[in-house]
Amino acid sequence: MSKTDIYIRDIDSAVKAKLETISRQKGISLNVLVKTILSDYAIMPDIRLMNDKYENLFKDMTALYNYSLEKNEEIISENTALLRTILELIKS
């Protein structure tokens, strides 16, 4: 990936001061902090999209699991009823 420079003009002095404070607290340069912020901002839509896809997959898998669980409960109930009938026939 090629790299290029971006120059930002007319930044409010309070914003720059806050960014400088944050960069000092993190022990990184102002340049590294701003690059990190811009990179995070640029990839945020991709992360949100991936998160939405994962969330939908989780919902689908949960619905499928619950459906299977309900069907299994029905089958177990039917089998239990059949076994009771068979036991009654055997006893009589």
mmCIF file of C-alpha atoms in Angstrom:
data_model
loop_
_atom_site.group_PDB
_atom_site.id
_atom_site.type_symbol
_atom_site.label_atom_id
_atom_site.label_comp_id
_atom_site.label_asym_id
_atom_site.label_seq_id
_atom_site.Cartn_x
_atom_site.Cartn_y
_atom_site.Cartn_z
ATOM 1 C CA MET A 1 0.000 0.000 0.000
ATOM 2 C CA SER A 2 1.474 3.347 -0.971
ATOM 3 C CA LYS A 3 1.518 6.126 1.563
ATOM 4 C CA THR A 4 0.791 9.784 1.104
ATOM 5 C CA ASP A 5 0.647 12.913 3.205
ATOM 6 C CA ILE A 6 -2.442 14.797 4.310
ATOM 7 C CA TYR A 7 -2.243 18.356 5.555
ATOM 8 C CA ILE A 8 -5.038 19.695 7.711
ATOM 9 C CA ARG A 9 -5.445 23.455 7.962
ATOM 10 C CA ASP A 10 -7.452 25.660 10.298
ATOM 11 C CA ILE A 11 -7.723 23.216 13.180
ATOM 12 C CA ASP A 12 -9.163 24.844 16.271
ATOM 13 C CA SER A 13 -6.350 25.408 18.774
ATOM 14 C CA ALA A 14 -8.365 23.740 21.557
ATOM 15 C CA VAL A 15 -8.787 20.615 19.411
ATOM 16 C CA LYS A 16 -5.066 20.510 18.661
ATOM 17 C CA ALA A 17 -4.237 21.002 22.343
ATOM 18 C CA LYS A 18 -6.578 18.167 23.330
ATOM 19 C CA LEU A 19 -5.041 15.864 20.705
ATOM 20 C CA GLU A 20 -1.554 16.752 21.949
ATOM 21 C CA THR A 21 -2.612 15.972 25.517
ATOM 22 C CA ILE A 22 -4.032 12.614 24.464
ATOM 23 C CA SER A 23 -0.919 11.747 22.470
ATOM 24 C CA ARG A 24 1.321 12.581 25.445
ATOM 25 C CA GLN A 25 -0.854 10.464 27.760
ATOM 26 C CA LYS A 26 -0.574 7.551 25.345
ATOM 27 C CA GLY A 27 3.140 8.093 24.866
ATOM 28 C CA ILE A 28 2.825 8.469 21.100
ATOM 29 C CA SER A 29 3.381 11.302 18.679
ATOM 30 C CA LEU A 30 0.573 13.562 17.545
ATOM 31 C CA ASN A 31 1.111 12.204 14.030
ATOM 32 C CA VAL A 32 0.638 8.593 15.172
ATOM 33 C CA LEU A 33 -2.482 9.528 17.145
ATOM 34 C CA VAL A 34 -4.087 11.319 14.184
ATOM 35 C CA LYS A 35 -3.170 8.457 11.816
ATOM 36 C CA THR A 36 -4.759 5.989 14.233
ATOM 37 C CA ILE A 37 -7.927 8.077 14.529
ATOM 38 C CA LEU A 38 -8.218 8.415 10.739
ATOM 39 C CA SER A 39 -7.517 4.722 10.149
ATOM 40 C CA ASP A 40 -10.093 3.678 12.737
ATOM 41 C CA TYR A 41 -12.644 6.055 11.232
ATOM 42 C CA ALA A 42 -11.987 4.767 7.716
ATOM 43 C CA ILE A 43 -12.461 1.094 8.631
ATOM 44 C CA MET A 44 -15.416 1.670 10.965
ATOM 45 C CA PRO A 45 -18.082 1.002 8.260
ATOM 46 C CA ASP A 46 -16.382 -2.313 7.422
ATOM 47 C CA ILE A 47 -16.336 -3.278 11.084
ATOM 48 C CA ARG A 48 -20.000 -2.326 11.480
ATOM 49 C CA LEU A 49 -20.920 -4.350 8.394
ATOM 50 C CA MET A 50 -19.016 -7.369 9.706
ATOM 51 C CA ASN A 51 -20.653 -6.954 13.107
ATOM 52 C CA ASP A 52 -24.113 -6.746 11.513
ATOM 53 C CA LYS A 53 -23.446 -9.892 9.481
ATOM 54 C CA TYR A 54 -22.248 -11.726 12.605
ATOM 55 C CA GLU A 55 -25.272 -10.528 14.564
ATOM 56 C CA ASN A 56 -27.638 -11.735 11.825
ATOM 57 C CA LEU A 57 -25.832 -15.072 11.616
ATOM 58 C CA PHE A 58 -26.101 -15.458 15.388
ATOM 59 C CA LYS A 59 -29.837 -14.691 15.271
ATOM 60 C CA ASP A 60 -30.357 -17.187 12.443
ATOM 61 C CA MET A 61 -28.365 -19.895 14.223
ATOM 62 C CA THR A 62 -30.231 -19.264 17.475
ATOM 63 C CA ALA A 63 -33.587 -19.481 15.681
ATOM 64 C CA LEU A 64 -32.520 -22.721 13.999
ATOM 65 C CA TYR A 65 -31.331 -24.146 17.325
ATOM 66 C CA ASN A 66 -34.606 -23.206 19.025
ATOM 67 C CA TYR A 67 -36.630 -24.720 16.179
ATOM 68 C CA SER A 68 -34.614 -27.958 16.402
ATOM 69 C CA LEU A 69 -35.036 -28.001 20.166
ATOM 70 C CA GLU A 70 -38.810 -27.623 19.876
ATOM 71 C CA LYS A 71 -39.008 -30.390 17.262
ATOM 72 C CA ASN A 72 -36.882 -32.686 19.427
ATOM 73 C CA GLU A 73 -39.126 -32.014 22.418
ATOM 74 C CA GLU A 74 -42.169 -32.918 20.306
ATOM 75 C CA ILE A 75 -40.530 -36.148 19.131
ATOM 76 C CA ILE A 76 -39.504 -37.084 22.674
ATOM 77 C CA SER A 77 -43.048 -36.428 23.875
ATOM 78 C CA GLU A 78 -44.493 -38.595 21.088
ATOM 79 C CA ASN A 79 -41.985 -41.373 21.820
ATOM 80 C CA THR A 80 -42.810 -41.214 25.516
ATOM 81 C CA ALA A 81 -46.518 -41.582 24.748
ATOM 82 C CA LEU A 82 -45.804 -44.539 22.437
ATOM 83 C CA LEU A 83 -43.626 -46.218 25.054
ATOM 84 C CA ARG A 84 -46.355 -45.809 27.666
ATOM 85 C CA THR A 85 -48.856 -47.378 25.274
ATOM 86 C CA ILE A 86 -46.491 -50.277 24.576
ATOM 87 C CA LEU A 87 -45.878 -50.800 28.307
ATOM 88 C CA GLU A 88 -49.625 -50.863 28.967
ATOM 89 C CA LEU A 89 -50.099 -53.437 26.186
ATOM 90 C CA ILE A 90 -47.294 -55.570 27.591
ATOM 91 C CA LYS A 91 -48.779 -55.418 31.111
ATOM 92 C CA SER A 92 -52.247 -56.472 29.986
#
